[in-house]
Short mmCIF file of C-alpha atoms in Angstrom, two decimals:
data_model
loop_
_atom_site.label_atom_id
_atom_site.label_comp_id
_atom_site.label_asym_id
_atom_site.label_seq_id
_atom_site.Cartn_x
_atom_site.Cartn_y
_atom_site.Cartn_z
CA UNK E 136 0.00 0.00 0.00
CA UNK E 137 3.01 2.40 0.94
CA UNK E 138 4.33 1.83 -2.84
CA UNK E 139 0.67 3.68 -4.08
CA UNK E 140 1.42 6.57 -2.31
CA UNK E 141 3.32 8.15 -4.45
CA UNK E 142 0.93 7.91 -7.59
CA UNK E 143 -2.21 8.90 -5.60
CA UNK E 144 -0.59 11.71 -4.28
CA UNK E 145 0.52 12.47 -8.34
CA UNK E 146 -3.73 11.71 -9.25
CA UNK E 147 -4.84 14.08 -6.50
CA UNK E 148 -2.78 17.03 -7.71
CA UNK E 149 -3.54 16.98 -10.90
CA UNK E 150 -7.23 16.11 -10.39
CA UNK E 151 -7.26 19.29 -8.30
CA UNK E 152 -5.22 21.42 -10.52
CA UNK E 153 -5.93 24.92 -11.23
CA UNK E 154 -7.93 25.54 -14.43
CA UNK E 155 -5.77 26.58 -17.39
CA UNK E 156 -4.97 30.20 -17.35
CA UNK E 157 -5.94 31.06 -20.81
CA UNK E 158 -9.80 30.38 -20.39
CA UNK E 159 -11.54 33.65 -20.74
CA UNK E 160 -14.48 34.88 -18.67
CA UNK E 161 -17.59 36.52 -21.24
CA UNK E 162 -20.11 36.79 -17.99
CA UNK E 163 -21.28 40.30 -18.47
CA UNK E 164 -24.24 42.52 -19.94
CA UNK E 165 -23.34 42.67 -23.69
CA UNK E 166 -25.47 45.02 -26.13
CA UNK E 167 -25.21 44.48 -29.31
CA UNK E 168 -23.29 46.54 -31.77
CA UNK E 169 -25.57 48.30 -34.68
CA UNK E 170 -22.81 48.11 -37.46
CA UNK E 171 -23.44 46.04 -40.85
CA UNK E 172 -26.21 44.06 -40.82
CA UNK E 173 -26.54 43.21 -37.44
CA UNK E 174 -30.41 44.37 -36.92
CA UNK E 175 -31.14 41.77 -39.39
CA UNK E 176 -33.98 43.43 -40.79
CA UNK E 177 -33.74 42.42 -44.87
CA UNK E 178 -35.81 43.00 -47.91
CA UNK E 179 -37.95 40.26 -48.90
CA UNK E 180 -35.91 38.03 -51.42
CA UNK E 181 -32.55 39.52 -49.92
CA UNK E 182 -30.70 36.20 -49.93
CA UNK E 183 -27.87 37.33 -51.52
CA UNK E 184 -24.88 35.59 -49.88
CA UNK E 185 -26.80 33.05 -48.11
CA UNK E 186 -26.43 29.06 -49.63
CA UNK E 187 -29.82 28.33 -50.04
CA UNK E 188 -30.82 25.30 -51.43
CA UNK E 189 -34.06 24.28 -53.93
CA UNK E 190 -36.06 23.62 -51.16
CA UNK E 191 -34.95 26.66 -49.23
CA UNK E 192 -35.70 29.21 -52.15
CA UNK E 193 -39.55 27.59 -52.49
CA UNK E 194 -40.04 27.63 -49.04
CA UNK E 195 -38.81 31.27 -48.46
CA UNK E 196 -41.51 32.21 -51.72
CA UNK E 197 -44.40 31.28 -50.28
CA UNK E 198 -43.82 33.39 -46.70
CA UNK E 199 -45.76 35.53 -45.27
CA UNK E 200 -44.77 38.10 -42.96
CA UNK E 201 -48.43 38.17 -41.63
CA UNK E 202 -47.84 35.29 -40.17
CA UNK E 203 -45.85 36.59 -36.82
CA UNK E 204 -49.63 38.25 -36.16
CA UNK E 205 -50.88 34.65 -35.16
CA UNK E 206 -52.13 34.17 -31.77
CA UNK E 207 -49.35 30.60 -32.16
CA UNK E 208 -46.76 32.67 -33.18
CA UNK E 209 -46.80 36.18 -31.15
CA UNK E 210 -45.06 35.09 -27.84
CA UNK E 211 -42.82 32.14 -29.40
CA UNK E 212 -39.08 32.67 -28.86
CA UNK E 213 -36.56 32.88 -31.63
CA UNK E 214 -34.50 29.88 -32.63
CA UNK E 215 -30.59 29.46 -31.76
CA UNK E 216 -29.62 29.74 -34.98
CA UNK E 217 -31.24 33.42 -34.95
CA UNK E 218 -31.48 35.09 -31.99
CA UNK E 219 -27.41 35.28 -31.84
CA UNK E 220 -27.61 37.41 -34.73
CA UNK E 221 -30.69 39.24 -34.10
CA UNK E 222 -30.91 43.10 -32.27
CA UNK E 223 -31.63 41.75 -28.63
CA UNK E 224 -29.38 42.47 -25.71
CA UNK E 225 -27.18 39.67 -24.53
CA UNK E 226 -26.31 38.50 -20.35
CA UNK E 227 -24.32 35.91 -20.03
CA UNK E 228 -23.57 34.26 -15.92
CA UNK E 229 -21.52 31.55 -15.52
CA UNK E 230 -22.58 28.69 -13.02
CA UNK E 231 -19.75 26.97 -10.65
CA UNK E 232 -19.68 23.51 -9.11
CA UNK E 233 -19.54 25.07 -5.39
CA UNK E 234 -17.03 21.99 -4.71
CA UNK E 235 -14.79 21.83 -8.01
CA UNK E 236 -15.25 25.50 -8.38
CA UNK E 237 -15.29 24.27 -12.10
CA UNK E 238 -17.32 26.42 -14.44
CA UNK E 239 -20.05 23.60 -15.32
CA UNK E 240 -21.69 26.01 -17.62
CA UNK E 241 -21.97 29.70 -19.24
CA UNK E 242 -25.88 30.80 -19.09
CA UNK E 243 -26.63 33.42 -22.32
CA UNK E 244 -30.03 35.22 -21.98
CA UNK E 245 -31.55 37.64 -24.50
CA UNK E 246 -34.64 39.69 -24.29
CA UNK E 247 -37.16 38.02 -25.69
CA UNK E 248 -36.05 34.32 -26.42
CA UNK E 249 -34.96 31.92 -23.67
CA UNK E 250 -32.13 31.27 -21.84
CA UNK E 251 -29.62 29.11 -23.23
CA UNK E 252 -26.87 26.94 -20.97
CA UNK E 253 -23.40 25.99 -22.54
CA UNK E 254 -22.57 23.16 -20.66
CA UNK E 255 -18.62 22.99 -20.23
CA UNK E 256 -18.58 19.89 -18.03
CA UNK E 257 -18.27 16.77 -20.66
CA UNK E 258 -21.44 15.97 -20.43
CA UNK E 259 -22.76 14.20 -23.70
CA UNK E 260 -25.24 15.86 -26.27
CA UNK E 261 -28.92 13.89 -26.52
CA UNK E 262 -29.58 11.36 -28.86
CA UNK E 263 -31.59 12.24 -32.02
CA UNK E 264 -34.72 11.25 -30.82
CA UNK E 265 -34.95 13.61 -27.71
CA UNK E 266 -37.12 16.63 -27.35
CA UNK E 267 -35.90 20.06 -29.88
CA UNK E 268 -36.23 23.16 -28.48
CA UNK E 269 -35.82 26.76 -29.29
CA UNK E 270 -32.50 26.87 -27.88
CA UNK E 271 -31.52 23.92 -28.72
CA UNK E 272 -28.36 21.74 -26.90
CA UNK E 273 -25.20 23.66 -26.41
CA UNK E 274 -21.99 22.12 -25.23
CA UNK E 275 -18.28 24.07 -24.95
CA UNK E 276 -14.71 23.12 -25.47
CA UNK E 277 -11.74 25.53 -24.75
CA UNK E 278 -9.83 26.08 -27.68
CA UNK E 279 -6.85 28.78 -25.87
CA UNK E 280 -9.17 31.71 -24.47
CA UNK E 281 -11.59 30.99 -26.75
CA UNK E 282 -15.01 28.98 -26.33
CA UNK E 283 -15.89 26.15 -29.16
CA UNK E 284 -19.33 25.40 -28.82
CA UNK E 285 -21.55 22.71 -30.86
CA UNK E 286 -25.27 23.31 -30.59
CA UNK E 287 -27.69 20.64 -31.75
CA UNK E 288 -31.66 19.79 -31.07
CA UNK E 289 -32.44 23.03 -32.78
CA UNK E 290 -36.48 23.60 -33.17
CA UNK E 291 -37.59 24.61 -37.32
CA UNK E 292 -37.33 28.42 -37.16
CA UNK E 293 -35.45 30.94 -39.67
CA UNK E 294 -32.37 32.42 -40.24
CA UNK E 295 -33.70 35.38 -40.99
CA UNK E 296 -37.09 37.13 -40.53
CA UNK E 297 -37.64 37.36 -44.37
CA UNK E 298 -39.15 33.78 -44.96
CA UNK E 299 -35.54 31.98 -45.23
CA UNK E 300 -36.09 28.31 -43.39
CA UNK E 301 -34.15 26.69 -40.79
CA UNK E 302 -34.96 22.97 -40.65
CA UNK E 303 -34.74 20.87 -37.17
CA UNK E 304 -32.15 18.94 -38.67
CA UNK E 305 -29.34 21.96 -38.23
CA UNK E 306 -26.66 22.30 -36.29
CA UNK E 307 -24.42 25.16 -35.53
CA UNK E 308 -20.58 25.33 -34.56
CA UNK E 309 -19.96 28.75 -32.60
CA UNK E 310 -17.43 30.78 -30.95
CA UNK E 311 -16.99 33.01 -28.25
CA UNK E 312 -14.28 35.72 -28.23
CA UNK E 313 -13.49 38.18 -26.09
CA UNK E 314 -11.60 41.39 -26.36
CA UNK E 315 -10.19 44.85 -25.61
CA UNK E 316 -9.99 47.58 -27.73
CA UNK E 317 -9.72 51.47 -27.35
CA UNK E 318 -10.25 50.95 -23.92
CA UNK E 319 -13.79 49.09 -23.93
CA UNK E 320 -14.51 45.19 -24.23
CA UNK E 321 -16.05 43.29 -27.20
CA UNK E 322 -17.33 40.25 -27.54
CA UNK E 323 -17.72 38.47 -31.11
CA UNK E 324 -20.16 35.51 -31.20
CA UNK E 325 -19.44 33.80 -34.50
CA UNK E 326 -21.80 31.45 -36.03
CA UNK E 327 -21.54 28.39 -38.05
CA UNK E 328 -24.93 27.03 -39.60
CA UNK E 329 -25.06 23.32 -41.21
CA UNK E 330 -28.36 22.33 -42.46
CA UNK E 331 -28.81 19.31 -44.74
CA UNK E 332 -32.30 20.49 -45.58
CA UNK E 333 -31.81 24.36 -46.92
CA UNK E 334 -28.44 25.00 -46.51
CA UNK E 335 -25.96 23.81 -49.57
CA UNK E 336 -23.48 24.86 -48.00
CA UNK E 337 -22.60 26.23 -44.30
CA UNK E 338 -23.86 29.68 -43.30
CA UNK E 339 -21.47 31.97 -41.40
CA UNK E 340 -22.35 35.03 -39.77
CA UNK E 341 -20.67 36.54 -36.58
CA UNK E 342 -22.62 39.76 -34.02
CA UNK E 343 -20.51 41.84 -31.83
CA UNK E 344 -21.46 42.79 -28.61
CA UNK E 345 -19.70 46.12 -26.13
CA UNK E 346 -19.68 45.26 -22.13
CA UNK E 347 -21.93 47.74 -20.19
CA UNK E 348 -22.41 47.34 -16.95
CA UNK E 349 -25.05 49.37 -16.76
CA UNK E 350 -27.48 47.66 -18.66
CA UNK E 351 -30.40 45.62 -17.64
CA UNK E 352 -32.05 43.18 -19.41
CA UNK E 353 -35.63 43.81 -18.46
CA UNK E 354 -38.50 41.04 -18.48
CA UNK E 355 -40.17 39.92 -20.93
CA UNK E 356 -44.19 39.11 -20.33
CA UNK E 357 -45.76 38.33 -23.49
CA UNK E 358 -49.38 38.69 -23.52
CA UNK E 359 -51.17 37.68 -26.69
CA UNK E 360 -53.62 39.82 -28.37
CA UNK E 361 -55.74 40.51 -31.40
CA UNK E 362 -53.37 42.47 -33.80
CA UNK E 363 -54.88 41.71 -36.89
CA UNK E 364 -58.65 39.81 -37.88
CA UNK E 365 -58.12 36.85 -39.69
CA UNK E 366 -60.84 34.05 -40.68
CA UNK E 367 -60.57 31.19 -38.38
CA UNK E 368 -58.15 28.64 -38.99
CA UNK E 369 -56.28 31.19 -41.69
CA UNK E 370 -52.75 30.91 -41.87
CA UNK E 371 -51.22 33.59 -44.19
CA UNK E 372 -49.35 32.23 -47.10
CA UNK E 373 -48.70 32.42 -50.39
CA UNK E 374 -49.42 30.02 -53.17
CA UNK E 375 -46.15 29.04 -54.75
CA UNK E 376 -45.17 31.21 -57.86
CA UNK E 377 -47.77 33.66 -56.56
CA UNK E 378 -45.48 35.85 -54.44
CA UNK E 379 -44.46 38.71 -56.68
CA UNK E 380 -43.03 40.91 -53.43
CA UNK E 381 -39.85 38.30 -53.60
CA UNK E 382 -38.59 40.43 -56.29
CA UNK E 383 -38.51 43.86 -54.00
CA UNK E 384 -35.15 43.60 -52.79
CA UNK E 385 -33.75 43.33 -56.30
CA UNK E 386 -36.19 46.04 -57.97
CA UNK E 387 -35.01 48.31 -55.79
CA UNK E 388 -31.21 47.84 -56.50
CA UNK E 389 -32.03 47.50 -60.36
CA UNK E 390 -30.71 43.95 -60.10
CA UNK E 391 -31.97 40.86 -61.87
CA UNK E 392 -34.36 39.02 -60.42
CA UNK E 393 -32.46 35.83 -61.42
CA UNK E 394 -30.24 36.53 -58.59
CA UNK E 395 -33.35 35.34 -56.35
CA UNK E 396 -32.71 31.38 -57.47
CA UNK E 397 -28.67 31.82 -57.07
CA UNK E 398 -28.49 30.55 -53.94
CA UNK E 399 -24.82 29.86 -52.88
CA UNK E 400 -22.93 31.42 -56.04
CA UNK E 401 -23.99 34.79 -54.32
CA UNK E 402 -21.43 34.12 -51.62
CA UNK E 403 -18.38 35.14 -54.02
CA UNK E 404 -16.33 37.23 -55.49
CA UNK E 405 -16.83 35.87 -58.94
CA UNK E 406 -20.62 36.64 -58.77
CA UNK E 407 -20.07 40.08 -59.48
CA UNK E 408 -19.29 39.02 -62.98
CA UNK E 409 -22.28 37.75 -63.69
CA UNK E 410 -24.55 40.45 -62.37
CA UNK E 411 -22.40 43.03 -64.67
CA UNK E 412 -22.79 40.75 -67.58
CA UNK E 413 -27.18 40.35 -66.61
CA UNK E 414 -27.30 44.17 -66.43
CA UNK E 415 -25.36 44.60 -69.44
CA UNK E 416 -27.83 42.39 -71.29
CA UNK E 417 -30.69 43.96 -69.75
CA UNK E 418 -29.71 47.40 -71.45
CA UNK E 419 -29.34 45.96 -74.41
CA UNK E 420 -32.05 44.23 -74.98
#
């Protein structure tokens, strides 16, 4: 037993070793940054730079932005996949293990959605079969001071409030960073979307967020009420091919409307080309 000593003593210290210096704290009251695009409030048919697929594009047509006036839909949170990139204020709190003093997870609560854990103690994601929700299941890895984080269980939503789809079946990969600069901190939540179902390719977008400490993210009771009268049972829709406000977003820019069906070939460079060689066409004809 005296010849075990030795390597418990070795186990104990480094089960009870301190955490590794470079893991960054993002606890804090974090409003977002109105620069870009970040109040996420596009045309209808803006889906330039956005990999939709077939599906995607048919589903996005037949939209109706009447529909957030349903009694089902006026109090329903926003999906993962959107609410990191929509205008809400961010809090994040960080809960310890009052033994370990281990971080088991980082809690990130926005006004008006729900609050979302990031568990950072190993514990395993779900299987496929369990429960979706609007947050969906987030777990973190430390890669230096930043956070790695795979979220998965994601309830159908969209990615953004013009009609684009986000099917169950999506995942996201995420970051947290946090930094200083000119004297005030930042955090950047980057955003990797994966979605079999409407995405041909993966969807990255990133919000940036400024510390204040004097902000307060205030509640948010939602009390349904009759915004607009609609025959019972109505859902509003349109039939597909029908919807000819799709094409507003490029009217207004003088683009073509071919650009609509382009899905992922927006995302580069090279599509410039083409729209200069559509226009070009388009005066001559």
């Amino acid at each position: 037993m005296d010849s075990l000593k030795p390597l418990l003593a070795l186990a104990a210290g480094l089960l009870f070793a301190a955490p590794a210096a470079a893991q960054m704290d993002f606890t804090g009251e974090w409003p977002v940054v109105r620069a870009q695009d970040n109040s996420d409030n596009p045309h209808l048919g803006e889906y330039v730079g956005v990999p939709l697929s077939p599906e995607a594009i048919r589903r996005a047509e037949i939209w109706d932005a009447s529909i957030q006036s349903l009694p089902e839909w006026q109090c329903r949170p926003h999906s993962g996949a959107y609410i990191k990139r929509g205008p809400s204020n961010l809090r994040i709190w960080k809960d310890v293990d009052p033994a370990s003093r281990q971080i088991v997870a980082f809690q990130a609560e926005w006004l008006r959605s729900v609050n979302t854990p990031i568990y950072l103690d190993g514990r395993e994601h779900p299987p496929e079969y369990a429960a979706h929700t609007w947050g969906g299941f987030s777990t973190g890895e430390w890669e230096g001071d930043r956070l790695k984080i795979q979220t998965t269980h994601l309830k159908e939503d969209y990615y953004r409030r013009n009609g684009i789809p986000q099917s169950d079946k999506a995942t996201l990969t995420e970051y947290l960073i946090r930094r200083r600069f000119n004297d005030e901190d930042y955090l950047t939540w980057l955003i990797v979307a994966y979605d079999a179902v409407y995405l041909t390719e993966p969807l990255v977008r990133s919000t940036e967020y400024r510390l204040d400490l004097n902000q307060r993210v205030p509640p948010y009771p939602c009390t349904i009420v009759t915004e607009v009268v609609t025959p019972e049972g109505y859902v509003p829709h349109f039939l597909p091919g029908a919807n000819d406000q799709i094409f507003s977003f490029s009217d207004a820019y003088g683009l073509p409307r071919t650009l609509y069906f382009d899905g992922a070939e927006t995302m580069y460079p090279e599509y410039r080309t083409k729209l200069q060689n559509a226009l070009q066409n388009a005066a001559a004809e």
